[in-house]
PDB file of C-alpha atoms in Angstrom:
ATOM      1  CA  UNK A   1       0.000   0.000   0.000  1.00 41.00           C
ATOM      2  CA  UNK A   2       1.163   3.713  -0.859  1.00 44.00           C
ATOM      3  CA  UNK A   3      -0.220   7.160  -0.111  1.00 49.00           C
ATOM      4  CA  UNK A   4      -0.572   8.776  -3.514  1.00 49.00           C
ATOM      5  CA  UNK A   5       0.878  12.983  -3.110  1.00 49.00           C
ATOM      6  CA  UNK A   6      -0.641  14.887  -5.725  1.00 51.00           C
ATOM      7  CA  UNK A   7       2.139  14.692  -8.630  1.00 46.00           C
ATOM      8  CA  UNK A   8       1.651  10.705  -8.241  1.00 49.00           C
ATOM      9  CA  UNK A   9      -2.380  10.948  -8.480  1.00 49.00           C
ATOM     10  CA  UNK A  10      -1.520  11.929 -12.309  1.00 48.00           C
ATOM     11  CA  UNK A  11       0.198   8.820 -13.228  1.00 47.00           C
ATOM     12  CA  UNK A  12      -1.966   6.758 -11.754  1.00 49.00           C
ATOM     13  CA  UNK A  13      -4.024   3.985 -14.331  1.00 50.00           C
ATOM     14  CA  UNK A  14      -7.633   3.167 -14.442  1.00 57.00           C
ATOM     15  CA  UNK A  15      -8.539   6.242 -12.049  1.00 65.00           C
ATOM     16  CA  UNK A  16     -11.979   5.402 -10.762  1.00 73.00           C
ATOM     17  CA  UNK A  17     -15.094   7.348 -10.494  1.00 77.00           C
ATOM     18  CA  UNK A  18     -15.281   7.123  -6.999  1.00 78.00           C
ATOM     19  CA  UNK A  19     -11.924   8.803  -7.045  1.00 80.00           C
ATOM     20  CA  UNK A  20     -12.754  11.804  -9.188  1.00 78.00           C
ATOM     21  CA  UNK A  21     -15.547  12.198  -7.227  1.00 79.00           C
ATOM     22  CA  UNK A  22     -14.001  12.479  -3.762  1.00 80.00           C
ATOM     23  CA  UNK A  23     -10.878  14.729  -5.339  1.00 79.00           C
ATOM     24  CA  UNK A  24     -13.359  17.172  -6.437  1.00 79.00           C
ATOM     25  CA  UNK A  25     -15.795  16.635  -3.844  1.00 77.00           C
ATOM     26  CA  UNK A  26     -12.847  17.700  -1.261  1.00 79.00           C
ATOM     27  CA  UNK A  27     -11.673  20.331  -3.299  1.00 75.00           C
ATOM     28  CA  UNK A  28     -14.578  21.899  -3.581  1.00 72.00           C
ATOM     29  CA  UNK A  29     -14.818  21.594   0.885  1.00 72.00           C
ATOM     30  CA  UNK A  30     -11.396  22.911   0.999  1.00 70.00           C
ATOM     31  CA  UNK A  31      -9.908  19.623   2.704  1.00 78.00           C
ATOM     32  CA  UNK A  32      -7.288  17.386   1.701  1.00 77.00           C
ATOM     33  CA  UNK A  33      -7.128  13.860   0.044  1.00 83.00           C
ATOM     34  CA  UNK A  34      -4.537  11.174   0.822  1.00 86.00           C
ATOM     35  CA  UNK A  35      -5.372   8.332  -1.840  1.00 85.00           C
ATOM     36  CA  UNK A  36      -4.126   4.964  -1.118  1.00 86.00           C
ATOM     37  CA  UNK A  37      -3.161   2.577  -4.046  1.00 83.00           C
ATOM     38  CA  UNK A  38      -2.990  -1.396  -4.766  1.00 84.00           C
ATOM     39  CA  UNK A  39      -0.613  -1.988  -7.818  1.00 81.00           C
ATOM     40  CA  UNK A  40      -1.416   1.872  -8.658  1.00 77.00           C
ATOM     41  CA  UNK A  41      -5.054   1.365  -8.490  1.00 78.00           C
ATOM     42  CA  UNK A  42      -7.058   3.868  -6.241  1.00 79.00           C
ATOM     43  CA  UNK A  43      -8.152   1.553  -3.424  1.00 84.00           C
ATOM     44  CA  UNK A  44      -8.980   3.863  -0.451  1.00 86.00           C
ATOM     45  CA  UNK A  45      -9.207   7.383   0.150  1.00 87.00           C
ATOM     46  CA  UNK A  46      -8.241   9.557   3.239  1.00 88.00           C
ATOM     47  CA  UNK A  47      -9.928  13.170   3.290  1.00 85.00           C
ATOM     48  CA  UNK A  48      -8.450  15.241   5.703  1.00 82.00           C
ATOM     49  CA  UNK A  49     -10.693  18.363   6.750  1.00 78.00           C
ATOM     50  CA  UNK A  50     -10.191  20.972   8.909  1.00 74.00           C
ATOM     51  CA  UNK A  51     -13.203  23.044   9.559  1.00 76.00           C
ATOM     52  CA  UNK A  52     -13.309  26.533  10.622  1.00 78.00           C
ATOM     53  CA  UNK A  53     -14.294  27.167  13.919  1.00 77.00           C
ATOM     54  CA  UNK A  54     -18.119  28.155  14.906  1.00 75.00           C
ATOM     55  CA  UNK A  55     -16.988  31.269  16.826  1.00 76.00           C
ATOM     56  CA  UNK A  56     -14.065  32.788  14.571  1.00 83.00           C
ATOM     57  CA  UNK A  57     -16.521  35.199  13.099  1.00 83.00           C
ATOM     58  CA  UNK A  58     -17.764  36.293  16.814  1.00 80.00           C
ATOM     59  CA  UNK A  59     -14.132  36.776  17.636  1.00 81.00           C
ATOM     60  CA  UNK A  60     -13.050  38.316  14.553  1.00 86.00           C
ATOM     61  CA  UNK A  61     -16.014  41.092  15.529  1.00 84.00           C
ATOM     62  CA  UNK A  62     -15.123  41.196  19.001  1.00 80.00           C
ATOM     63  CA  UNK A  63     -11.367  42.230  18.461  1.00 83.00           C
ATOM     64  CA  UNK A  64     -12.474  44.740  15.818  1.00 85.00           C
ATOM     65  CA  UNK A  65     -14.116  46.109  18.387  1.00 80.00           C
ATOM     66  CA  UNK A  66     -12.217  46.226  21.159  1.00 76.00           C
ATOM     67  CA  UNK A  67      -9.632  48.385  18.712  1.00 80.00           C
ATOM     68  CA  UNK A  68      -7.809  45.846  16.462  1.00 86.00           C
ATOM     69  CA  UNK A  69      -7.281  47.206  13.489  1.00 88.00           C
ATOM     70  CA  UNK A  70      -5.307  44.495  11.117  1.00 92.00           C
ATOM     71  CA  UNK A  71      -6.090  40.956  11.379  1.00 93.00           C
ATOM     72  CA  UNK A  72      -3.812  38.706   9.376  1.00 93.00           C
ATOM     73  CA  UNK A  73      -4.316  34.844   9.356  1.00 92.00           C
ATOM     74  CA  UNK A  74      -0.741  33.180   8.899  1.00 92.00           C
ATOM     75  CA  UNK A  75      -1.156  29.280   8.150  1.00 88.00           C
ATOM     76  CA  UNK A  76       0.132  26.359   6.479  1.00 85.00           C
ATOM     77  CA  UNK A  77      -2.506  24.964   4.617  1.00 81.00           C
ATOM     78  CA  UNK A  78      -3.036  25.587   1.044  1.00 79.00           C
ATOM     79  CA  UNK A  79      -3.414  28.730  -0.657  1.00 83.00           C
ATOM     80  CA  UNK A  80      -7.384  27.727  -1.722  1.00 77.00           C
ATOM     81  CA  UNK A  81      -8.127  26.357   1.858  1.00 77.00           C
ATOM     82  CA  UNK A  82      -6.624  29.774   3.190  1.00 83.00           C
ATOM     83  CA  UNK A  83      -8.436  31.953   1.170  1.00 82.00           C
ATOM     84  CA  UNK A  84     -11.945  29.927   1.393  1.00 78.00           C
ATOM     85  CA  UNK A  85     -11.603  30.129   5.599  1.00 81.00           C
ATOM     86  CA  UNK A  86     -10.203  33.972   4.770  1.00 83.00           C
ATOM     87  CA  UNK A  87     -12.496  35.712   2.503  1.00 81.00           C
ATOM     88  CA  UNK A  88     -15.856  35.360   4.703  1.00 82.00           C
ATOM     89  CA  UNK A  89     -14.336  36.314   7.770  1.00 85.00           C
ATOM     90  CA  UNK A  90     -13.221  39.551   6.393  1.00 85.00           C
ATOM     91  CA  UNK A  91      -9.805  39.353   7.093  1.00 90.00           C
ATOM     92  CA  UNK A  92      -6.878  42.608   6.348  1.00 91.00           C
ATOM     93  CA  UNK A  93      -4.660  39.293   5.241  1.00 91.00           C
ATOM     94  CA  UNK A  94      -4.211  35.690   4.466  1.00 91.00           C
ATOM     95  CA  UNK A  95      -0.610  34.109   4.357  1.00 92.00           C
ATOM     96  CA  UNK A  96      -0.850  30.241   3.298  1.00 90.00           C
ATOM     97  CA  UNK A  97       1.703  27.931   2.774  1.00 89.00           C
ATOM     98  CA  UNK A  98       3.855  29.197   5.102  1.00 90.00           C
ATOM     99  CA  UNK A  99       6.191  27.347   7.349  1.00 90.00           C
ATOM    100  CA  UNK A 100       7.265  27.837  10.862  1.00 89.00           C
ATOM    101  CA  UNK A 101      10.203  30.535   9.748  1.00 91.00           C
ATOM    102  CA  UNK A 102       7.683  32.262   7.353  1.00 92.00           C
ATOM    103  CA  UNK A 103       4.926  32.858  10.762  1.00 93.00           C
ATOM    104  CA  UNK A 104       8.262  33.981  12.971  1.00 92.00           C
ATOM    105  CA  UNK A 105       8.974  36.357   9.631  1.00 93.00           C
ATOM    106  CA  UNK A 106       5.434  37.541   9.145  1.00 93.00           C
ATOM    107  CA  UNK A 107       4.766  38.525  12.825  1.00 93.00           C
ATOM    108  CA  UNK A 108       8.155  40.575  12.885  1.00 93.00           C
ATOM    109  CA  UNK A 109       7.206  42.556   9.962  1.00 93.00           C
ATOM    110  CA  UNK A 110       3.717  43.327  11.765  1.00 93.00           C
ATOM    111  CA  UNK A 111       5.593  44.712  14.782  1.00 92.00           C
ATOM    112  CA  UNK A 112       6.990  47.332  12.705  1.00 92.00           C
ATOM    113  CA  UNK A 113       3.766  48.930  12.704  1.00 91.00           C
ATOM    114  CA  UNK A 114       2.097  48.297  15.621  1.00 91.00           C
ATOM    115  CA  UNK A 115       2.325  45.724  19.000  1.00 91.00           C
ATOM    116  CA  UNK A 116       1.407  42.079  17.794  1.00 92.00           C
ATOM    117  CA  UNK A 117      -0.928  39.693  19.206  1.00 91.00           C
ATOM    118  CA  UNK A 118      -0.210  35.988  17.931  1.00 91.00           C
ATOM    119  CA  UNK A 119      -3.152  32.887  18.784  1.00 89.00           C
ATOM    120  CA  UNK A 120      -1.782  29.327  18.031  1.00 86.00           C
ATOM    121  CA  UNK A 121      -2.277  26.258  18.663  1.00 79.00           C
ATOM    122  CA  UNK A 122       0.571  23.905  17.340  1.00 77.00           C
ATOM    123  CA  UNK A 123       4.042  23.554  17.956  1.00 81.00           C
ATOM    124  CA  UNK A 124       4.926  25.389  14.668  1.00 84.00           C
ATOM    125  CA  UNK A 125       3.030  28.220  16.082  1.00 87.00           C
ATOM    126  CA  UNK A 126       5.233  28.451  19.243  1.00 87.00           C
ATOM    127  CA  UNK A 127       8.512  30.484  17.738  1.00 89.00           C
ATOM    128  CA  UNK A 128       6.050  32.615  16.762  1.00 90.00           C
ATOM    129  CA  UNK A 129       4.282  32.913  20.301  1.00 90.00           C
ATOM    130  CA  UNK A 130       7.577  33.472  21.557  1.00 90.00           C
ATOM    131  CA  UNK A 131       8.165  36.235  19.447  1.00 91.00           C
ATOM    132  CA  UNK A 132       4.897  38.318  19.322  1.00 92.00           C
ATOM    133  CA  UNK A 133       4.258  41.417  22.153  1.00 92.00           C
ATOM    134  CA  UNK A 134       1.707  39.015  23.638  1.00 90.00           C
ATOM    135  CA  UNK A 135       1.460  34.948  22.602  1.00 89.00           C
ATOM    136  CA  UNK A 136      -1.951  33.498  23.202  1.00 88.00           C
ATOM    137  CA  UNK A 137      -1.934  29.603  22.985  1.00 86.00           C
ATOM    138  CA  UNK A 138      -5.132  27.468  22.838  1.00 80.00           C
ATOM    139  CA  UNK A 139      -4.188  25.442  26.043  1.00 67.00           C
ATOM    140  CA  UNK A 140      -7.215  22.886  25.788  1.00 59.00           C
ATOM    141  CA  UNK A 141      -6.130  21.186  22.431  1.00 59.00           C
ATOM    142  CA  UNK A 142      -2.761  22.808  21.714  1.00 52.00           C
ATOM    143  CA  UNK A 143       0.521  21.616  21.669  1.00 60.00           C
ATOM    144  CA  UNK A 144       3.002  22.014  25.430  1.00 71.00           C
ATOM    145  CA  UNK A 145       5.377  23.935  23.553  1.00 72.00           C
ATOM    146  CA  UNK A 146       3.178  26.005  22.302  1.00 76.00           C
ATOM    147  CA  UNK A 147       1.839  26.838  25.899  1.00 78.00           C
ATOM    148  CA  UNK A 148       5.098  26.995  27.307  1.00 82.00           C
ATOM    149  CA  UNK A 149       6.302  30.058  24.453  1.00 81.00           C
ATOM    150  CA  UNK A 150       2.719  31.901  25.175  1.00 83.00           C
ATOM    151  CA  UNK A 151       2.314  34.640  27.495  1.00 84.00           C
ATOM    152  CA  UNK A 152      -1.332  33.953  27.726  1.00 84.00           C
ATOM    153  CA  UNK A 153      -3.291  29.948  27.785  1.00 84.00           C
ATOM    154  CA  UNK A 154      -6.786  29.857  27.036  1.00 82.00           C
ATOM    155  CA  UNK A 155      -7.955  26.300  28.986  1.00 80.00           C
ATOM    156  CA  UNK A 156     -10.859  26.225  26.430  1.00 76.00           C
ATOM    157  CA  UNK A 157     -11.303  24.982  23.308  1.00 73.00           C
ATOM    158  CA  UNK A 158     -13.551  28.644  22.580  1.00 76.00           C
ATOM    159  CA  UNK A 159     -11.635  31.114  20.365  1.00 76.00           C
ATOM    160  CA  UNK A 160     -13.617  34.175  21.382  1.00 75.00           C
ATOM    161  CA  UNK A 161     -12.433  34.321  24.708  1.00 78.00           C
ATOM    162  CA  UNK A 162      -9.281  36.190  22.863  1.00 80.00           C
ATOM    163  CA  UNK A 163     -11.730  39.011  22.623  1.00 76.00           C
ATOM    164  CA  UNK A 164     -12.918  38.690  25.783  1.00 78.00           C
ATOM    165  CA  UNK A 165      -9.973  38.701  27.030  1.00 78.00           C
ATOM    166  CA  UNK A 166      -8.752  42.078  25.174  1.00 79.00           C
ATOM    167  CA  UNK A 167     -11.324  43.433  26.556  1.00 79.00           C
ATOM    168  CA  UNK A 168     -11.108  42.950  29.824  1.00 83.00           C
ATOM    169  CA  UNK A 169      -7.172  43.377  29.836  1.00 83.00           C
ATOM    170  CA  UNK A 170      -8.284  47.243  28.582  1.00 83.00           C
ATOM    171  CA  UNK A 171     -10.831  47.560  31.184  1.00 86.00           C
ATOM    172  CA  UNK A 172      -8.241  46.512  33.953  1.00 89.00           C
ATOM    173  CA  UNK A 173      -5.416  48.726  32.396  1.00 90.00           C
ATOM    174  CA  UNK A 174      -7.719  51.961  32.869  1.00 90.00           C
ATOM    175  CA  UNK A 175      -8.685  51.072  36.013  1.00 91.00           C
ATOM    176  CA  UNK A 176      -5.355  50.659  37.639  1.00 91.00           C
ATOM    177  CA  UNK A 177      -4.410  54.087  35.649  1.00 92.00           C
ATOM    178  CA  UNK A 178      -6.970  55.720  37.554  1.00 91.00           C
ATOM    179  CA  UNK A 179      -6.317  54.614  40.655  1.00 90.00           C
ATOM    180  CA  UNK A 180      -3.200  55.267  40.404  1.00 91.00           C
ATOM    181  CA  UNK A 181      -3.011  58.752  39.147  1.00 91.00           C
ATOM    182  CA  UNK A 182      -5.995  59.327  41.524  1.00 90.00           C
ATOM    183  CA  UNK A 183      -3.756  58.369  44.492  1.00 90.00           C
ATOM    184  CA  UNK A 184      -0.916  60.238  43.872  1.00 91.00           C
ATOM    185  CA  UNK A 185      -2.788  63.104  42.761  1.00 91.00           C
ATOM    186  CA  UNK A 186      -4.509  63.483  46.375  1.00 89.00           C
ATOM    187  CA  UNK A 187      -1.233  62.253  48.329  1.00 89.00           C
ATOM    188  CA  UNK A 188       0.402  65.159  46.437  1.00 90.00           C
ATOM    189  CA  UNK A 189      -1.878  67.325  47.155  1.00 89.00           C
ATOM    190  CA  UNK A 190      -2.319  66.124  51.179  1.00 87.00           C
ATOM    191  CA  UNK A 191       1.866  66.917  51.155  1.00 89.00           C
ATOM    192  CA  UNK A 192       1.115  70.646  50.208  1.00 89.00           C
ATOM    193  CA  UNK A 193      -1.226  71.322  52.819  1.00 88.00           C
ATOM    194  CA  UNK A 194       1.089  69.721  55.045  1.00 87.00           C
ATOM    195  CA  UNK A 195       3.765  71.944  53.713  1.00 86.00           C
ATOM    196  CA  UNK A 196       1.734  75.064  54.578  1.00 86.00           C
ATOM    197  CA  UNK A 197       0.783  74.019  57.874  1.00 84.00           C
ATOM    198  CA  UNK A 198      -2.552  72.981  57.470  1.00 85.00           C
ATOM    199  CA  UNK A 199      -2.763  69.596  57.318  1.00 83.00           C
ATOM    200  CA  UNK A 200      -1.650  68.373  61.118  1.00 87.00           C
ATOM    201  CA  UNK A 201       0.579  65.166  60.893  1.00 85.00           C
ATOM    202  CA  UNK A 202      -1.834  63.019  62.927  1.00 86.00           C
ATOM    203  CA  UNK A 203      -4.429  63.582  59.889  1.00 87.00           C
ATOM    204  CA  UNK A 204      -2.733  63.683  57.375  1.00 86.00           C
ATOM    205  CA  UNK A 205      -1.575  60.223  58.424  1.00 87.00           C
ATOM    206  CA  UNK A 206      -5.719  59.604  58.724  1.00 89.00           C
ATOM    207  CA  UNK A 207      -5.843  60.819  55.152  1.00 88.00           C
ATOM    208  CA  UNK A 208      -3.605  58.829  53.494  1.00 87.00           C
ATOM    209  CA  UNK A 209      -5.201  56.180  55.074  1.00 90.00           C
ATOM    210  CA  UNK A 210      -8.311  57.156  53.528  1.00 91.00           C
ATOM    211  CA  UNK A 211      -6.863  57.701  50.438  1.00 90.00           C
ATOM    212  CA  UNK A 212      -4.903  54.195  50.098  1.00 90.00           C
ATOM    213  CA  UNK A 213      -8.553  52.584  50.871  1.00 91.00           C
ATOM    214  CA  UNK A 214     -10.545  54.457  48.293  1.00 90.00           C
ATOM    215  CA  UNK A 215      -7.804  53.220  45.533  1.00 90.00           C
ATOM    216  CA  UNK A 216      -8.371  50.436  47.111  1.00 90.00           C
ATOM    217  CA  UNK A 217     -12.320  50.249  46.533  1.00 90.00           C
ATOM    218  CA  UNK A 218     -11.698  51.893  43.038  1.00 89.00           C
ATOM    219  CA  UNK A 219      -9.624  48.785  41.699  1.00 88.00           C
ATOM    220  CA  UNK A 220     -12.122  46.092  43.003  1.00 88.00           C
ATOM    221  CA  UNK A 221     -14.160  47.734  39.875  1.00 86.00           C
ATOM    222  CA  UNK A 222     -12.197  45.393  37.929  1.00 85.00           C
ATOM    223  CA  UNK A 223     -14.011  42.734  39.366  1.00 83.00           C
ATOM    224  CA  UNK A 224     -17.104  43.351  37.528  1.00 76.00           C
ATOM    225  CA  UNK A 225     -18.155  41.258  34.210  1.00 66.00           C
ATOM    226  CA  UNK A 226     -17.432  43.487  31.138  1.00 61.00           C
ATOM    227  CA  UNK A 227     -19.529  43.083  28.359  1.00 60.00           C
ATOM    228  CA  UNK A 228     -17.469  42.283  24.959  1.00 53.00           C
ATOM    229  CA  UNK A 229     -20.163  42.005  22.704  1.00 55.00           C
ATOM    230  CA  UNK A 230     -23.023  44.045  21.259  1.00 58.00           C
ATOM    231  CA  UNK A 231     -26.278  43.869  23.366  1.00 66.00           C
ATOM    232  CA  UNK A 232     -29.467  42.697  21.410  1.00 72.00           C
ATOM    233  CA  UNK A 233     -32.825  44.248  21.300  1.00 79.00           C
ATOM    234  CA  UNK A 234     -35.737  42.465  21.309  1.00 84.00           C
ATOM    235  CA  UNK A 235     -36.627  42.764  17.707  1.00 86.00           C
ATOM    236  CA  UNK A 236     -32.944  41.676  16.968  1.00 84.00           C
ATOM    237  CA  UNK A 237     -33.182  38.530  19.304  1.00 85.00           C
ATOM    238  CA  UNK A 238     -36.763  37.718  17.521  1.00 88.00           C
ATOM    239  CA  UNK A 239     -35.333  37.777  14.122  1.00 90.00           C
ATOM    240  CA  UNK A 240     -32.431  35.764  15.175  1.00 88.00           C
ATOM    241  CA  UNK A 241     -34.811  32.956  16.664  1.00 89.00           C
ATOM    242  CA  UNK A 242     -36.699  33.378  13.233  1.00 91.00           C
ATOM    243  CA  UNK A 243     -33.462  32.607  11.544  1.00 90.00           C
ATOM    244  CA  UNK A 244     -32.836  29.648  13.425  1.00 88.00           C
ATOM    245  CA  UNK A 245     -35.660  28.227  12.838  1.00 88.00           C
ATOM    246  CA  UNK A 246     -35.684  28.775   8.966  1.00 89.00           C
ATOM    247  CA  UNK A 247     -32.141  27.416   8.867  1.00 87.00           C
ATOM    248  CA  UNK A 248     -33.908  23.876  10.461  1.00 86.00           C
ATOM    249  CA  UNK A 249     -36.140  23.398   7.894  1.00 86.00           C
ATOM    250  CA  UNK A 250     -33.743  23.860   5.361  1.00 88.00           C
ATOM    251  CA  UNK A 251     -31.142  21.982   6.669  1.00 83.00           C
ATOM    252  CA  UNK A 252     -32.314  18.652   5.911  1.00 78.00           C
ATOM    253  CA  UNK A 253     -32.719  20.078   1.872  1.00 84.00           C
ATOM    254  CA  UNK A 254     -28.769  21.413   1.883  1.00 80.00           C
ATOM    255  CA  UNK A 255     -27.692  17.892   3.334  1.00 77.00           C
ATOM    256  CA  UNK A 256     -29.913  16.258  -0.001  1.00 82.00           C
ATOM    257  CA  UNK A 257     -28.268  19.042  -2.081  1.00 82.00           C
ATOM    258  CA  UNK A 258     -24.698  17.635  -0.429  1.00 75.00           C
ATOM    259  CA  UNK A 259     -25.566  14.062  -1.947  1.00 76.00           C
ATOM    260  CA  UNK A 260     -27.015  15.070  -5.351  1.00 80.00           C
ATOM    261  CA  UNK A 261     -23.507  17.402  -5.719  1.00 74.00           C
ATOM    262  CA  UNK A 262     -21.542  14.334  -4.875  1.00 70.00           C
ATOM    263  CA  UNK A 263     -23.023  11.354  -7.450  1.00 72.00           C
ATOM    264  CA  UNK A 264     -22.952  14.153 -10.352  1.00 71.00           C
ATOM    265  CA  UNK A 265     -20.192  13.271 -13.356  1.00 62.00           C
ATOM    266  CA  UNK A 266     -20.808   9.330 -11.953  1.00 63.00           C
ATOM    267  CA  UNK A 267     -23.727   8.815 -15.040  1.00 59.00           C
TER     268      UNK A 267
END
């Protein structure tokens, strides 16, 4: 038994329709065929898909959002595959074919214009994890390396917690700003009246005091859930159920349309 590569698919006799038919089938889907051969005759095939995940587009939204403006998608896979999983997500950039150098290269040309933010998963990710402003590895199904070169694990398997979690690193950055220039602002200002004689030293000690516990209170704000998505209204949430429900009736008619596609060019 071989595995046929695509040069040796050409040369091989009495391809049959079967074959065809699962070689266009799976380039049509974007995934990748691995034929195997008896005496170069097509005896098996392996197709090898990769679907796009069921929250990129939330999390391609969210980081817009939350101020990211370029988005470049820097992968291995083919250039077709790339550009099928790039074009609907409305990505600035797609990169395929490239290898582990080729992400560490493409993420050091992006920090010449602005701090980088690099998600992976795999263990060629992880040079590039290592080298981006901040690495964010997909702990629940990634590779250790990859985890180990990251500055930040997601435990789940969810891809929009990225966004999530640009949002809430904002939301904590201007809150300790705050409190910080908050504090020293009023312990500044308790020195000069203490300077001038009118703050006594046994309250201005009571003020600092004072002061130390409102920063105190003030940073606990970053406690609070922040929101990192739009908020519905009602009409909005009744279309969307509306949607869903179309998209059941019709499902079972797409998965029919799926088999017709599949037997056509078999006579």
């Amino acid at each position: 038994l071989v595995a046929l590569g695509k040069a040796e698919w050409v040369g091989v006799r009495n391809n049959p329709t079967w074959a065809k038919t699962a070689r266009r089938q799976a380039l049509l889907d974007g995934a990748l065929t691995v034929f195997v051969a008896v005496d170069q005759v097509p005896a098996g095939v392996l197709i090898l898909r990769d679907p796009v995940r069921s929250d990129a587009a939330q999390t391609i939204r969210s980081l817009r959002a939350s101020g990211i403006e370029r988005i470049v998608m820097v992968t291995g896979d083919r250039q077709v595959v790339a550009e099928t999983v790039g074009t609907p997500l409305g990505l600035d950039e797609v990169r395929a074919d490239c290898s582990p150098v080729e992400k560490l290269h493409a993420v050091q040309e992006e920090q010449r214009h602005a701090p980088t933010i690099m998600v992976g998963d795999g263990i060629n990710d992880a040079p590039a994890l290592a080298m981006a402003d901040v690495g964010v590895a997909m702990g629940a199904c990634g590779q250790t390396a990859s985890s180990e070169a990251a500055d930040i694990v997601l435990s789940v398997d969810f891809l929009a917690r990225v966004g999530e979690a640009r949002t809430i690193a904002s939301h904590v950055r201007a809150v300790a700003l705050e409190s910080v220039v908050t504090g020293m602002a009023l312990s500044v200002g308790g020195m000069g009246l203490a300077a001038v004689g009118l703050l006594p030293a046994l309250w201005g000690a009571i003020a600092q005091e004072g002061i130390d516990v409102a920063v105190i209170v003030n940073a606990l704000r970053t406690l609070r859930t922040v929101s990192s998505g739009p908020h519905l209204s009602i009409d909005e949430n009744a279309l969307l159920r509306r949607f869903h429900g179309e998209h059941l009736v019709i499902r079972a008619d797409v998965s029919w349309l799926q088999s017709v596609a599949d037997t056509l060019g078999t006579g």
